[in-house]
C-alpha atoms as a PDB file:
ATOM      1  CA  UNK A   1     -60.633  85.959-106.062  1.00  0.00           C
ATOM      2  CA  UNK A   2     -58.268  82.910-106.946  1.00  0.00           C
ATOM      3  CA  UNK A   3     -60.602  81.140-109.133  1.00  0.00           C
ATOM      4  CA  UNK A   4     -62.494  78.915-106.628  1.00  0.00           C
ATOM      5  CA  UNK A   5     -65.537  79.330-108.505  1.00  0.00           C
ATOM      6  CA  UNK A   6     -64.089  79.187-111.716  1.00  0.00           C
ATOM      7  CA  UNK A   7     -62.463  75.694-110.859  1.00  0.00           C
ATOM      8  CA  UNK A   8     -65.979  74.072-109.444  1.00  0.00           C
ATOM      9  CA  UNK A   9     -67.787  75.565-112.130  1.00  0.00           C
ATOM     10  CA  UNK A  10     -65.330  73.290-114.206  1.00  0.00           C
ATOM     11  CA  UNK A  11     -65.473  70.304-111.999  1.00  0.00           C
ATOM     12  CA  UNK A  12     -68.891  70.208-112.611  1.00  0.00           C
ATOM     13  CA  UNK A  13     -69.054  70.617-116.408  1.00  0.00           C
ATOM     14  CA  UNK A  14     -66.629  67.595-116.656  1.00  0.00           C
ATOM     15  CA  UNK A  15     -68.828  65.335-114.253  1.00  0.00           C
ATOM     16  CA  UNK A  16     -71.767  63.117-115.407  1.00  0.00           C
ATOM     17  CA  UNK A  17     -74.028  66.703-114.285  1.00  0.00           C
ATOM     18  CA  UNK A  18     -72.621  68.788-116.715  1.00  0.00           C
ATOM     19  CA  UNK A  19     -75.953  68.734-118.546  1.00  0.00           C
ATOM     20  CA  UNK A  20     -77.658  69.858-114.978  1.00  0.00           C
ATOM     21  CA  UNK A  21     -77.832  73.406-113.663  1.00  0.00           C
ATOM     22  CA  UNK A  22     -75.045  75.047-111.237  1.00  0.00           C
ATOM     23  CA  UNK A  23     -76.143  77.090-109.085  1.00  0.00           C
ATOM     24  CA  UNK A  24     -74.417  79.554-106.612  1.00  0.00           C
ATOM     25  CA  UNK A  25     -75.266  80.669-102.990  1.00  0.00           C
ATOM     26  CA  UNK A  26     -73.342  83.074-101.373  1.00  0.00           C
ATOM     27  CA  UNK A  27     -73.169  82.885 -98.194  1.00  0.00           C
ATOM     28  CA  UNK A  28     -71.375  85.706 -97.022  1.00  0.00           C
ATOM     29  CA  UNK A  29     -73.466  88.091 -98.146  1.00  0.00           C
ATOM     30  CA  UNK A  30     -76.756  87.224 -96.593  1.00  0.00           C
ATOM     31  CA  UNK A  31     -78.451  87.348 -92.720  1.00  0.00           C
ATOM     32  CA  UNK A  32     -79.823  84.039 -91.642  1.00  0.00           C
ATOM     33  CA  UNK A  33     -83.252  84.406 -92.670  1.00  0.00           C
ATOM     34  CA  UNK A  34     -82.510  85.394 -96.151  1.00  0.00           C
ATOM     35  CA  UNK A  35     -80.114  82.723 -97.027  1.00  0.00           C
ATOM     36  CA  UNK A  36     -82.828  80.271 -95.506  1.00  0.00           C
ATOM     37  CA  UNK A  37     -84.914  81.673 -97.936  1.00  0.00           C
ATOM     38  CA  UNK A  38     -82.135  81.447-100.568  1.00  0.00           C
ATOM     39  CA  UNK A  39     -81.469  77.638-100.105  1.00  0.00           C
ATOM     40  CA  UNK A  40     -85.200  76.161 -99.684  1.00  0.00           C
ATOM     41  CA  UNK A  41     -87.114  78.633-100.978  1.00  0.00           C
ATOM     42  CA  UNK A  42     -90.170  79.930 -99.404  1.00  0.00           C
ATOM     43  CA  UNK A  43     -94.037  78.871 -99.530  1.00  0.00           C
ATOM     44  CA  UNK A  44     -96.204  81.689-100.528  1.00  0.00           C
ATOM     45  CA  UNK A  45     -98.060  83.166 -97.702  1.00  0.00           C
ATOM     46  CA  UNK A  46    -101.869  84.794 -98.009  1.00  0.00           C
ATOM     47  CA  UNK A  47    -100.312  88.346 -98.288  1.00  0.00           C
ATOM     48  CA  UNK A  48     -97.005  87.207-100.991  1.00  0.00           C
ATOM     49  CA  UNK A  49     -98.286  88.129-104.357  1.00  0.00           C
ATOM     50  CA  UNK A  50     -95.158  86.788-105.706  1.00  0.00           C
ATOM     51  CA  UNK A  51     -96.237  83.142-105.217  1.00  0.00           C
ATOM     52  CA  UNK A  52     -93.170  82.307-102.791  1.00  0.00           C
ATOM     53  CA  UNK A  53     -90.098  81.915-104.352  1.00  0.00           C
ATOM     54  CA  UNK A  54     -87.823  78.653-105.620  1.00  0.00           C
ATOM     55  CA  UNK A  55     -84.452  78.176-103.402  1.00  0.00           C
ATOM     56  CA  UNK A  56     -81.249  77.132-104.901  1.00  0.00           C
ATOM     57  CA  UNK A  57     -81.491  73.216-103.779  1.00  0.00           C
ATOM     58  CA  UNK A  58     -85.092  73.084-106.233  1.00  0.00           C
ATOM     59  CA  UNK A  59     -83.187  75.057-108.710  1.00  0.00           C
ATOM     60  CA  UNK A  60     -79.817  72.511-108.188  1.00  0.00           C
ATOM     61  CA  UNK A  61     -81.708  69.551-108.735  1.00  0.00           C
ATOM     62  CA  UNK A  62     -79.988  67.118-111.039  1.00  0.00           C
ATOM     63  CA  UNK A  63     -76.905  69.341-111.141  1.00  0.00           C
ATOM     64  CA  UNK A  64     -73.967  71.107-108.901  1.00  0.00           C
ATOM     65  CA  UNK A  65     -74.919  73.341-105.690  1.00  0.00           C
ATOM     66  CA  UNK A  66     -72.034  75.860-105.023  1.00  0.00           C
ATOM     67  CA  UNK A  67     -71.901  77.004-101.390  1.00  0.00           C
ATOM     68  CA  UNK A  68     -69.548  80.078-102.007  1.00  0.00           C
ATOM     69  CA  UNK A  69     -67.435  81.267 -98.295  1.00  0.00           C
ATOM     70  CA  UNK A  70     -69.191  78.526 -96.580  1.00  0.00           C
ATOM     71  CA  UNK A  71     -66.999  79.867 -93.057  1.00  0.00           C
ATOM     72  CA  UNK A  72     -69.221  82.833 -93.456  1.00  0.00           C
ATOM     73  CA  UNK A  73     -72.928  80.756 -93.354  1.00  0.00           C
ATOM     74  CA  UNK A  74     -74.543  81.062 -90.037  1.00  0.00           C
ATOM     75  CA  UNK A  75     -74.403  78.061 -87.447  1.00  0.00           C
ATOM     76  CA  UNK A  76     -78.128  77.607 -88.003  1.00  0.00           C
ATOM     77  CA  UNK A  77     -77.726  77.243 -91.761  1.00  0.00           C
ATOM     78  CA  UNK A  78     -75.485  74.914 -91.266  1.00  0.00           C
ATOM     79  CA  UNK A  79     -77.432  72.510 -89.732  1.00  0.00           C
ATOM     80  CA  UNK A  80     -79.841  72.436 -92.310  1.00  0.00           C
ATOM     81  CA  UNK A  81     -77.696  72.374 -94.856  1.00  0.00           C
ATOM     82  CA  UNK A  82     -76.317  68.877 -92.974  1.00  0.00           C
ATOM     83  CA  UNK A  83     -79.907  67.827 -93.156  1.00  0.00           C
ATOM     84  CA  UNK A  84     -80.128  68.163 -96.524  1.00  0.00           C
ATOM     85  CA  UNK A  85     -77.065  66.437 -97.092  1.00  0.00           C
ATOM     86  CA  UNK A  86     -78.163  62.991 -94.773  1.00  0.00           C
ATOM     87  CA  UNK A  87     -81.388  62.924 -96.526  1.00  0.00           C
ATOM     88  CA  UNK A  88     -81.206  64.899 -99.940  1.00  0.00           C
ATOM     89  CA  UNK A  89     -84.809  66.721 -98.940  1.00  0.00           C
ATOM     90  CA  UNK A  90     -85.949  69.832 -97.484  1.00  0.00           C
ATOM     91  CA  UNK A  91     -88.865  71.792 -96.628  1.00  0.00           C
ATOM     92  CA  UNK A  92     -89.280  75.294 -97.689  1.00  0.00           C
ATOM     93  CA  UNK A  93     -89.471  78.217 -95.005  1.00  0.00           C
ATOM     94  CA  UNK A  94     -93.007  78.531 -94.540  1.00  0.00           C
ATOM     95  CA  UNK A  95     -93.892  74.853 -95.757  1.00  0.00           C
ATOM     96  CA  UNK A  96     -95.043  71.252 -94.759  1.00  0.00           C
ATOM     97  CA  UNK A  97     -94.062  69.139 -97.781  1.00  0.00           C
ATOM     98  CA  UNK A  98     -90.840  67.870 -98.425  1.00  0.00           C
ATOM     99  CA  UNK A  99     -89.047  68.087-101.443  1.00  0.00           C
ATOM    100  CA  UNK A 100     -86.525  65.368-102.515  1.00  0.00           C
ATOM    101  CA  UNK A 101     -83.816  66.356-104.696  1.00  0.00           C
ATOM    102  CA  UNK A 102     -80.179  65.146-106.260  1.00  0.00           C
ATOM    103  CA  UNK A 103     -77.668  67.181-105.812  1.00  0.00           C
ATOM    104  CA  UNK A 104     -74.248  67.324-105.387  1.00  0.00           C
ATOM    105  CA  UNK A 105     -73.046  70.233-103.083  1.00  0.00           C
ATOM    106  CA  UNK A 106     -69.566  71.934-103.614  1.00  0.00           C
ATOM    107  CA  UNK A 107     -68.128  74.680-100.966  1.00  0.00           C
ATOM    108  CA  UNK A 108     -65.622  77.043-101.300  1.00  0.00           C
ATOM    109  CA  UNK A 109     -63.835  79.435 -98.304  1.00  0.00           C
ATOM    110  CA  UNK A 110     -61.021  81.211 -97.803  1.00  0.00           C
ATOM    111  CA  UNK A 111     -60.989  80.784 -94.111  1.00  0.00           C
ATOM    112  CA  UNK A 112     -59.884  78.135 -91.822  1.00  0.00           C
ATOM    113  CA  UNK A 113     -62.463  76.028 -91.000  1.00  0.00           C
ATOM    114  CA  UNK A 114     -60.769  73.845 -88.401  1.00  0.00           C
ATOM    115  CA  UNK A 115     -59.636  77.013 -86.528  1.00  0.00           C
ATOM    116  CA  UNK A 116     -63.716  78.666 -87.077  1.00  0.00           C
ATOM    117  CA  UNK A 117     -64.669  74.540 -85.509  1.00  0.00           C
ATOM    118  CA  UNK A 118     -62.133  75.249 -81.993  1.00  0.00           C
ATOM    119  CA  UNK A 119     -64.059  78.416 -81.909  1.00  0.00           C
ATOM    120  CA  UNK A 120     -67.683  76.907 -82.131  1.00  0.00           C
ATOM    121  CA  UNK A 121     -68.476  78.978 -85.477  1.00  0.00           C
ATOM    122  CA  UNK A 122     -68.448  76.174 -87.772  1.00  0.00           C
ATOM    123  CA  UNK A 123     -70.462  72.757 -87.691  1.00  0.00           C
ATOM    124  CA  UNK A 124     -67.706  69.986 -87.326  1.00  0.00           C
ATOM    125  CA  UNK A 125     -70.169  67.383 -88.450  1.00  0.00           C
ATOM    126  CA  UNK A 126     -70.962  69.745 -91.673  1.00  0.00           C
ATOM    127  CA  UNK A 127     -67.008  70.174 -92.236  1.00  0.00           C
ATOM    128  CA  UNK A 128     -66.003  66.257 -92.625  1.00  0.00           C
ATOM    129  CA  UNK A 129     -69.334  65.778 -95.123  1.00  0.00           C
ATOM    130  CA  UNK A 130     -68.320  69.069 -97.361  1.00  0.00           C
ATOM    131  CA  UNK A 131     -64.123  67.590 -96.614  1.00  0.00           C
ATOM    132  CA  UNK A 132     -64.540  64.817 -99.267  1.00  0.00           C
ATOM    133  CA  UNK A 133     -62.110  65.828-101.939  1.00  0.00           C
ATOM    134  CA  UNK A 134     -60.859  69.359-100.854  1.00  0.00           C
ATOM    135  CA  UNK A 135     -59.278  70.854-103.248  1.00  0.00           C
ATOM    136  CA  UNK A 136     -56.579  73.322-103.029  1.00  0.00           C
ATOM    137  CA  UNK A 137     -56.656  76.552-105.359  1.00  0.00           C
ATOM    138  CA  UNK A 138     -53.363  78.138-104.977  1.00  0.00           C
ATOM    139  CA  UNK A 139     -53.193  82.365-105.270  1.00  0.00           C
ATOM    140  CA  UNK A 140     -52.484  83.891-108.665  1.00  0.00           C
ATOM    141  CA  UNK A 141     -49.069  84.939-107.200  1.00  0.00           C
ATOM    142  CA  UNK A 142     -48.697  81.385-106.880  1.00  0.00           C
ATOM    143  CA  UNK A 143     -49.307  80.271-110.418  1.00  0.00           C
ATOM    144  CA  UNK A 144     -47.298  83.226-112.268  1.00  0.00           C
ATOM    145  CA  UNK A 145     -47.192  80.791-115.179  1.00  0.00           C
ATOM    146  CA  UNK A 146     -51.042  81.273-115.562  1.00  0.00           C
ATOM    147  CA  UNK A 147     -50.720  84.488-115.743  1.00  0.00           C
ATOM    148  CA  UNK A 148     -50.479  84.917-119.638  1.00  0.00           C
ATOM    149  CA  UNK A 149     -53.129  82.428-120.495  1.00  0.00           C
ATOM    150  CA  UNK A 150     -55.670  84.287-118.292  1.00  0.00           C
ATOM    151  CA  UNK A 151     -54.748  87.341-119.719  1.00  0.00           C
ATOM    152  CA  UNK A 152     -55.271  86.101-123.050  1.00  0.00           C
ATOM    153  CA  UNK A 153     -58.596  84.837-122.203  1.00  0.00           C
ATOM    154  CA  UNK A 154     -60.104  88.121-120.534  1.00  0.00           C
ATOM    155  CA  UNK A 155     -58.844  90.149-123.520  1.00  0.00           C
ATOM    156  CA  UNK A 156     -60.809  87.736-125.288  1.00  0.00           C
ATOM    157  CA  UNK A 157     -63.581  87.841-122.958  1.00  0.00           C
ATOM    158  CA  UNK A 158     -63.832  91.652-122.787  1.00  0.00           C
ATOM    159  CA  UNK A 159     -63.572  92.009-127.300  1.00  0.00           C
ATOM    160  CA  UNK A 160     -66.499  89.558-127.502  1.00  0.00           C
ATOM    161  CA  UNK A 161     -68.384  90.642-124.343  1.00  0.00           C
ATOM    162  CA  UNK A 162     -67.839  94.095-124.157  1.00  0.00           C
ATOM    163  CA  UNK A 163     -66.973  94.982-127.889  1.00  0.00           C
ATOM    164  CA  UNK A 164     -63.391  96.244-127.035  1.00  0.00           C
ATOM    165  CA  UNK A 165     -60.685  96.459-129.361  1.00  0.00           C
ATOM    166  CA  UNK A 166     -58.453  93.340-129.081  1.00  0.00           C
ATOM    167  CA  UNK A 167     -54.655  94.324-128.358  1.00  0.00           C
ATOM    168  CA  UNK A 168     -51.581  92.123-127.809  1.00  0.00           C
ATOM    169  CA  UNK A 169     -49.314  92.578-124.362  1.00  0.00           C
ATOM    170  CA  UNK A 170     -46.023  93.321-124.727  1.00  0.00           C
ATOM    171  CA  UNK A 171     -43.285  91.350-123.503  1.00  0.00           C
ATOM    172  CA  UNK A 172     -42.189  94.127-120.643  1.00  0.00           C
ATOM    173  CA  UNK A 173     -45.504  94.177-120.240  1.00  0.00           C
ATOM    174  CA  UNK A 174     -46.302  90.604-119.592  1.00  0.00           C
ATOM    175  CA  UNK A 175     -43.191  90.169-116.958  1.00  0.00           C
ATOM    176  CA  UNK A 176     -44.289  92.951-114.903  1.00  0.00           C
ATOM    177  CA  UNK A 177     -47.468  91.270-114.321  1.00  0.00           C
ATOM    178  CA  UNK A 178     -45.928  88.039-113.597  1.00  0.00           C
ATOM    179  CA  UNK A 179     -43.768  89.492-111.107  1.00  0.00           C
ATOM    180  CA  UNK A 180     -46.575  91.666-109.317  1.00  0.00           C
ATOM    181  CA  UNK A 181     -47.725  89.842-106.344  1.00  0.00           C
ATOM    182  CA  UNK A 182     -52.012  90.606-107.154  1.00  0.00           C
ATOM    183  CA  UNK A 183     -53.300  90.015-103.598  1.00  0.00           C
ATOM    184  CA  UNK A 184     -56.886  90.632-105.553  1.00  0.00           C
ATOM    185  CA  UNK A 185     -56.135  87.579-107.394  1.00  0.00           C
ATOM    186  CA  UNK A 186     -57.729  86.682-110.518  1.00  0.00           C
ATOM    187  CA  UNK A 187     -60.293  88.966-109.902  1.00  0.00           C
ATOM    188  CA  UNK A 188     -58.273  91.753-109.775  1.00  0.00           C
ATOM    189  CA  UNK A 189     -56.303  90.269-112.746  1.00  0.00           C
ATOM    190  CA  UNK A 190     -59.209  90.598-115.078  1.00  0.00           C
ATOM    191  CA  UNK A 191     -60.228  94.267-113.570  1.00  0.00           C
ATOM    192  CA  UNK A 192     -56.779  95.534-114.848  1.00  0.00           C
ATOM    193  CA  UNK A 193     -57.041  93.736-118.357  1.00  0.00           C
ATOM    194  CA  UNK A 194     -60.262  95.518-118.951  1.00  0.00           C
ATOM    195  CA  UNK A 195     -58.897  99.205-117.696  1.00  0.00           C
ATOM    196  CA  UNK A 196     -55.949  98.269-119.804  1.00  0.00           C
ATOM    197  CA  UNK A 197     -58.319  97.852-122.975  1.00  0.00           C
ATOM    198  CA  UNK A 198     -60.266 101.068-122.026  1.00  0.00           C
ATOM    199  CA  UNK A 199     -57.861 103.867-120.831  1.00  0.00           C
ATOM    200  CA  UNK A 200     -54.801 102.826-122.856  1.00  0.00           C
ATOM    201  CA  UNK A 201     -54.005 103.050-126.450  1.00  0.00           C
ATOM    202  CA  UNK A 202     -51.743 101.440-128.595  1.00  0.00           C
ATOM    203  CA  UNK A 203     -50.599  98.068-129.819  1.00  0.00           C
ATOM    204  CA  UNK A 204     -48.940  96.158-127.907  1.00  0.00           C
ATOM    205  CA  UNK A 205     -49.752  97.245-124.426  1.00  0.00           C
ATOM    206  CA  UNK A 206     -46.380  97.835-123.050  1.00  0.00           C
ATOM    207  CA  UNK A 207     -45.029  98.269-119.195  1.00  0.00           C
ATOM    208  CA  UNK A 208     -45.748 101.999-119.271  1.00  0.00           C
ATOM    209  CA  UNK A 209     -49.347 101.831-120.036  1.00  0.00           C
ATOM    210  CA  UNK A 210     -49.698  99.605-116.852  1.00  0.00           C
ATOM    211  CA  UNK A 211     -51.297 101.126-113.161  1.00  0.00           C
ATOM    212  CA  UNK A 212     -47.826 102.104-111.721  1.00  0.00           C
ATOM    213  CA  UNK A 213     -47.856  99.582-108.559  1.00  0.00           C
ATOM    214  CA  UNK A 214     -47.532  96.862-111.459  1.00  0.00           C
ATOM    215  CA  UNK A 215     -45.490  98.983-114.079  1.00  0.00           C
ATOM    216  CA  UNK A 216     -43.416  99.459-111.215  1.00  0.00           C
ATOM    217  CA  UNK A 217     -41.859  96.389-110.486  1.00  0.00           C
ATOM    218  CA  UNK A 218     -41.079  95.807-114.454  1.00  0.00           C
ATOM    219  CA  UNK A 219     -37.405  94.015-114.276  1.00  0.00           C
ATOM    220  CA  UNK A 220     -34.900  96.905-115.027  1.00  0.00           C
ATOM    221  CA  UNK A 221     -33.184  95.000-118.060  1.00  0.00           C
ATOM    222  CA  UNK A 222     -36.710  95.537-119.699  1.00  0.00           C
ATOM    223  CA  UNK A 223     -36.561  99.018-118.846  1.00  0.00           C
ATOM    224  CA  UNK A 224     -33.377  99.830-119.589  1.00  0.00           C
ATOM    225  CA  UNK A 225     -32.891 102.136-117.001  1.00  0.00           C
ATOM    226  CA  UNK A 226     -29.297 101.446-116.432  1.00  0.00           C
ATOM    227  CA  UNK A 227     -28.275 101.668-120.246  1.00  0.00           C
ATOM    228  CA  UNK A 228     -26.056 104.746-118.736  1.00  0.00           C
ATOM    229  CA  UNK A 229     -24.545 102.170-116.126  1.00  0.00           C
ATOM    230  CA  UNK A 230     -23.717  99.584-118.382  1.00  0.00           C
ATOM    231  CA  UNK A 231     -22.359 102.264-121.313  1.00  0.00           C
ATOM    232  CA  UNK A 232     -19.812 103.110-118.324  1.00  0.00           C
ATOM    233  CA  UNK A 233     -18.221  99.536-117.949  1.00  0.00           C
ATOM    234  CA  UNK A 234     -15.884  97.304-119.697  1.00  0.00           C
ATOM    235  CA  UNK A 235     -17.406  94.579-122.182  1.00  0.00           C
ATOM    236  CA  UNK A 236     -17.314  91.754-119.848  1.00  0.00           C
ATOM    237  CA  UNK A 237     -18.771  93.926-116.646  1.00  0.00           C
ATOM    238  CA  UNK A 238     -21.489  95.076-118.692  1.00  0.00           C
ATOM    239  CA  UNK A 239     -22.000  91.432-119.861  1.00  0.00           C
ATOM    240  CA  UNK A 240     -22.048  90.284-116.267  1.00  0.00           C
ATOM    241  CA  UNK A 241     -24.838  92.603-115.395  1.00  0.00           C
ATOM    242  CA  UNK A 242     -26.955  92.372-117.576  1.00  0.00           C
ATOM    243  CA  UNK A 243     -26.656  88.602-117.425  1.00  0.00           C
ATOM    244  CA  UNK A 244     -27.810  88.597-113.558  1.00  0.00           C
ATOM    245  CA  UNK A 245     -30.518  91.039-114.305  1.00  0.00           C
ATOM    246  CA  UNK A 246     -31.929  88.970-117.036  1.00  0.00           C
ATOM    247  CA  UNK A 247     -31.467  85.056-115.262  1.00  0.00           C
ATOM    248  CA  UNK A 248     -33.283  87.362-111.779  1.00  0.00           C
ATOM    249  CA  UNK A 249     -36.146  88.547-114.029  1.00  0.00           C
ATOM    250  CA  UNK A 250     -36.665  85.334-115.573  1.00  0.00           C
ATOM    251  CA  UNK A 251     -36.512  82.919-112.332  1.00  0.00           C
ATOM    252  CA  UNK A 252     -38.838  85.684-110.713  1.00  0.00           C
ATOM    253  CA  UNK A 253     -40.917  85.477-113.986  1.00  0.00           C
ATOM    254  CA  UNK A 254     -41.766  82.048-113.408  1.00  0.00           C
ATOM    255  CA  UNK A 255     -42.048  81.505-110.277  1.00  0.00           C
ATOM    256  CA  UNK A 256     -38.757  80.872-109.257  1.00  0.00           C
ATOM    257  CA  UNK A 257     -38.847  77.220-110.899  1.00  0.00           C
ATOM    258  CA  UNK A 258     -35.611  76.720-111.812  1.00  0.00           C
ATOM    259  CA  UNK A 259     -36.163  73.948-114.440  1.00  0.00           C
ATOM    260  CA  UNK A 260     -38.440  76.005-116.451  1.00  0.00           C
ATOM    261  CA  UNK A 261     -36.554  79.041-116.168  1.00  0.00           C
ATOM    262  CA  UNK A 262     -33.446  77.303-117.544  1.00  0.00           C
ATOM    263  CA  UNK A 263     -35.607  75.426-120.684  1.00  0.00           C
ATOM    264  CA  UNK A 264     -36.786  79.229-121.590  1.00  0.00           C
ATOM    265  CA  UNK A 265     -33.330  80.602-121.123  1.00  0.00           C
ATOM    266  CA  UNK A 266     -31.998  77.742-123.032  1.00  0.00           C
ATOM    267  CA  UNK A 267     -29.454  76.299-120.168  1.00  0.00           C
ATOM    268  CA  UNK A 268     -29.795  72.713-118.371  1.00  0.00           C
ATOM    269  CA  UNK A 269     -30.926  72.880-114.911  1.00  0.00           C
ATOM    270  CA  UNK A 270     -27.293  72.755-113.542  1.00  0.00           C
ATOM    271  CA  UNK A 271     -25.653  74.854-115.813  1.00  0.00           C
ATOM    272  CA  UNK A 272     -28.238  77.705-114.475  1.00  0.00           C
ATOM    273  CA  UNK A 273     -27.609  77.022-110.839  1.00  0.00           C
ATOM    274  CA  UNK A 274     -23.261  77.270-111.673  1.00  0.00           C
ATOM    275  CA  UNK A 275     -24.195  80.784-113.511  1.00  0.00           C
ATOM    276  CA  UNK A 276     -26.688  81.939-110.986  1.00  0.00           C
ATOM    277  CA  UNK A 277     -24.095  81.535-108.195  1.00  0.00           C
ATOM    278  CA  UNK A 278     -21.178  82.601-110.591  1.00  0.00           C
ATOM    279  CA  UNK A 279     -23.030  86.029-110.590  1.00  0.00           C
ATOM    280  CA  UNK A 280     -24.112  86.620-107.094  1.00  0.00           C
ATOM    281  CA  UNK A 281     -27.398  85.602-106.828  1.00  0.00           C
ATOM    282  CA  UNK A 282     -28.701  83.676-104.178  1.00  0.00           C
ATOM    283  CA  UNK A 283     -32.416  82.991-102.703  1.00  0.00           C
ATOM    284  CA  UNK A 284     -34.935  81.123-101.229  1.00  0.00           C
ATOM    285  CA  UNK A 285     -38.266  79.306-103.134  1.00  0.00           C
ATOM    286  CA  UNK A 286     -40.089  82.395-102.714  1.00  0.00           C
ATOM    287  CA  UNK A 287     -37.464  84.964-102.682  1.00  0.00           C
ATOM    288  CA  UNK A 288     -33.971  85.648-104.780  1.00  0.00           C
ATOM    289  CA  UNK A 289     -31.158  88.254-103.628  1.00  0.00           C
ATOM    290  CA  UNK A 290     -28.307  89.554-105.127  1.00  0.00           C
ATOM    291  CA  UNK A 291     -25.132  89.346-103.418  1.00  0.00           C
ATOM    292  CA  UNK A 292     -22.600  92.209-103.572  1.00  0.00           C
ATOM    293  CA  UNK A 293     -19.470  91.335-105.366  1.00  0.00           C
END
């Protein structure tokens, strides 16, 4: 759900086989035999009025084959799958001739392939031919600052797919769901942009029309649940707090990066780490805490 697809998919359209197909296999979802039958294809037999079937290597040809959760394929796919990538030919299930094709094969996983090798699940030979360029595609919780461009793009997405209004996101809005943590990842990103767009009205879509494990967590200066906390103090207390809960919701809003926290805020890099420790507030690259007075 972080995109892995979504990346190769653009790998390929910026390669010289951008005009050639891509084609996905998942390989998590299927037994043995059927992702056999998914890969080569199958010769017809006497009793298949269907006249066999085309696998995703025929229908790759030219272009980009996707293995998606290659950990998951079986050990015996996996050796013909390293076949196929010493000699760029195959022979369907059922079949005698072989078929030469160009391809070039792309695999994504979420698992830890050296650790699935140790255990004998995964083809070490099949690992260091896929291990070419690995790519790493970080979580969404990882790349808060993508946040509000994906958004963007599945409102998009869902007006011109799906016909739905198009609606702007508030700013509350838009820091809650940089600080929620989505361990669905983009997948679950796009799941709650749609349900947004469907079971909430009004424009902009603001904190409180979120799912409340993301409206949740929406930085209380946004809220402004301690206006009666802050009417209570002197001018300069009041300033103080609501100084360290805006600088907190802001580093937290993009991923605790200092430097482009303090060009948003309008601050040089230094200047930000003197106020930040002026006010309490201490942390860690993943973490921030506010320290009593």
């Amino acid at each position: 759900g972080a995109g892995k697809e979504v990346a190769a998919r653009q790998l390929h359209l910026t390669s010289k086989r951008a005009r050639g197909p891509f084609v996905v296999l998942n390989c998590a979802s299927m037994d043995p035999d059927q992702l056999s039958d998914e890969l080569l294809g199958r010769e017809p037999s006497h009793d298949d009025h269907e006249g066999g079937k085309v696998g995703a290597l025929e229908r790759a040809h030219g272009g980009t084959m996707l293995l998606d959760e290659v950990g998951d394929m079986p050990l015996e796919t996996q050796a013909k799958i390293v076949r196929v990538l010493q000699e760029q030919a195959f022979t369907r299930v059922g079949g005698s001739q072989t078929i030469e094709v160009d391809v070039r094969v792309a695999a994504t996983t979420n698992r830890d392939l050296k650790s699935l090798i140790e255990e004998g699940r995964f083809r070490e030979d099949l690992y260091y031919r896929l291990n070419v360029v690995p790519i790493r595609v970080p979580s969404l919780a990882e790349r808060q600052s993508d946040i509000p461009l994906l958004a963007h793009h599945f409102i998009e997405q869902a007006t011109n797919t799906q016909g739905l209004t198009r609606r702007a996101i508030g700013e509350d809005a838009m820091v809650a769901l940089q600080r929620y943590g989505w361990p669905g990842n983009v997948r679950q990103l796009r799941n709650v942009i749609d349900w947004l767009l469907i079971m909430s009205t009004g424009d902009p879509i603001t904190a409180e029309m979120l799912p409340a494990e993301i409206g949740a967590i929406t930085p209380e200066v946004l809220k402004w649940d301690k206006g009666g906390e802050i009417m209570a103090l002197p001018l300069r207390d009041a300033r103080e707090l609501f100084e360290r809960e805006y600088l907190v919701a802001q580093v937290t809003r993009f991923g605790h990066n200092i430097s482009r926290t303090a060009e948003f805020v309008g601050m040089e890099r230094s200047a930000l780490h003197r106020k930040l420790k002026s006010l309490g507030v201490t942390g860690t690259d993943r973490s921030l805490r506010v320290v009593a007075d």
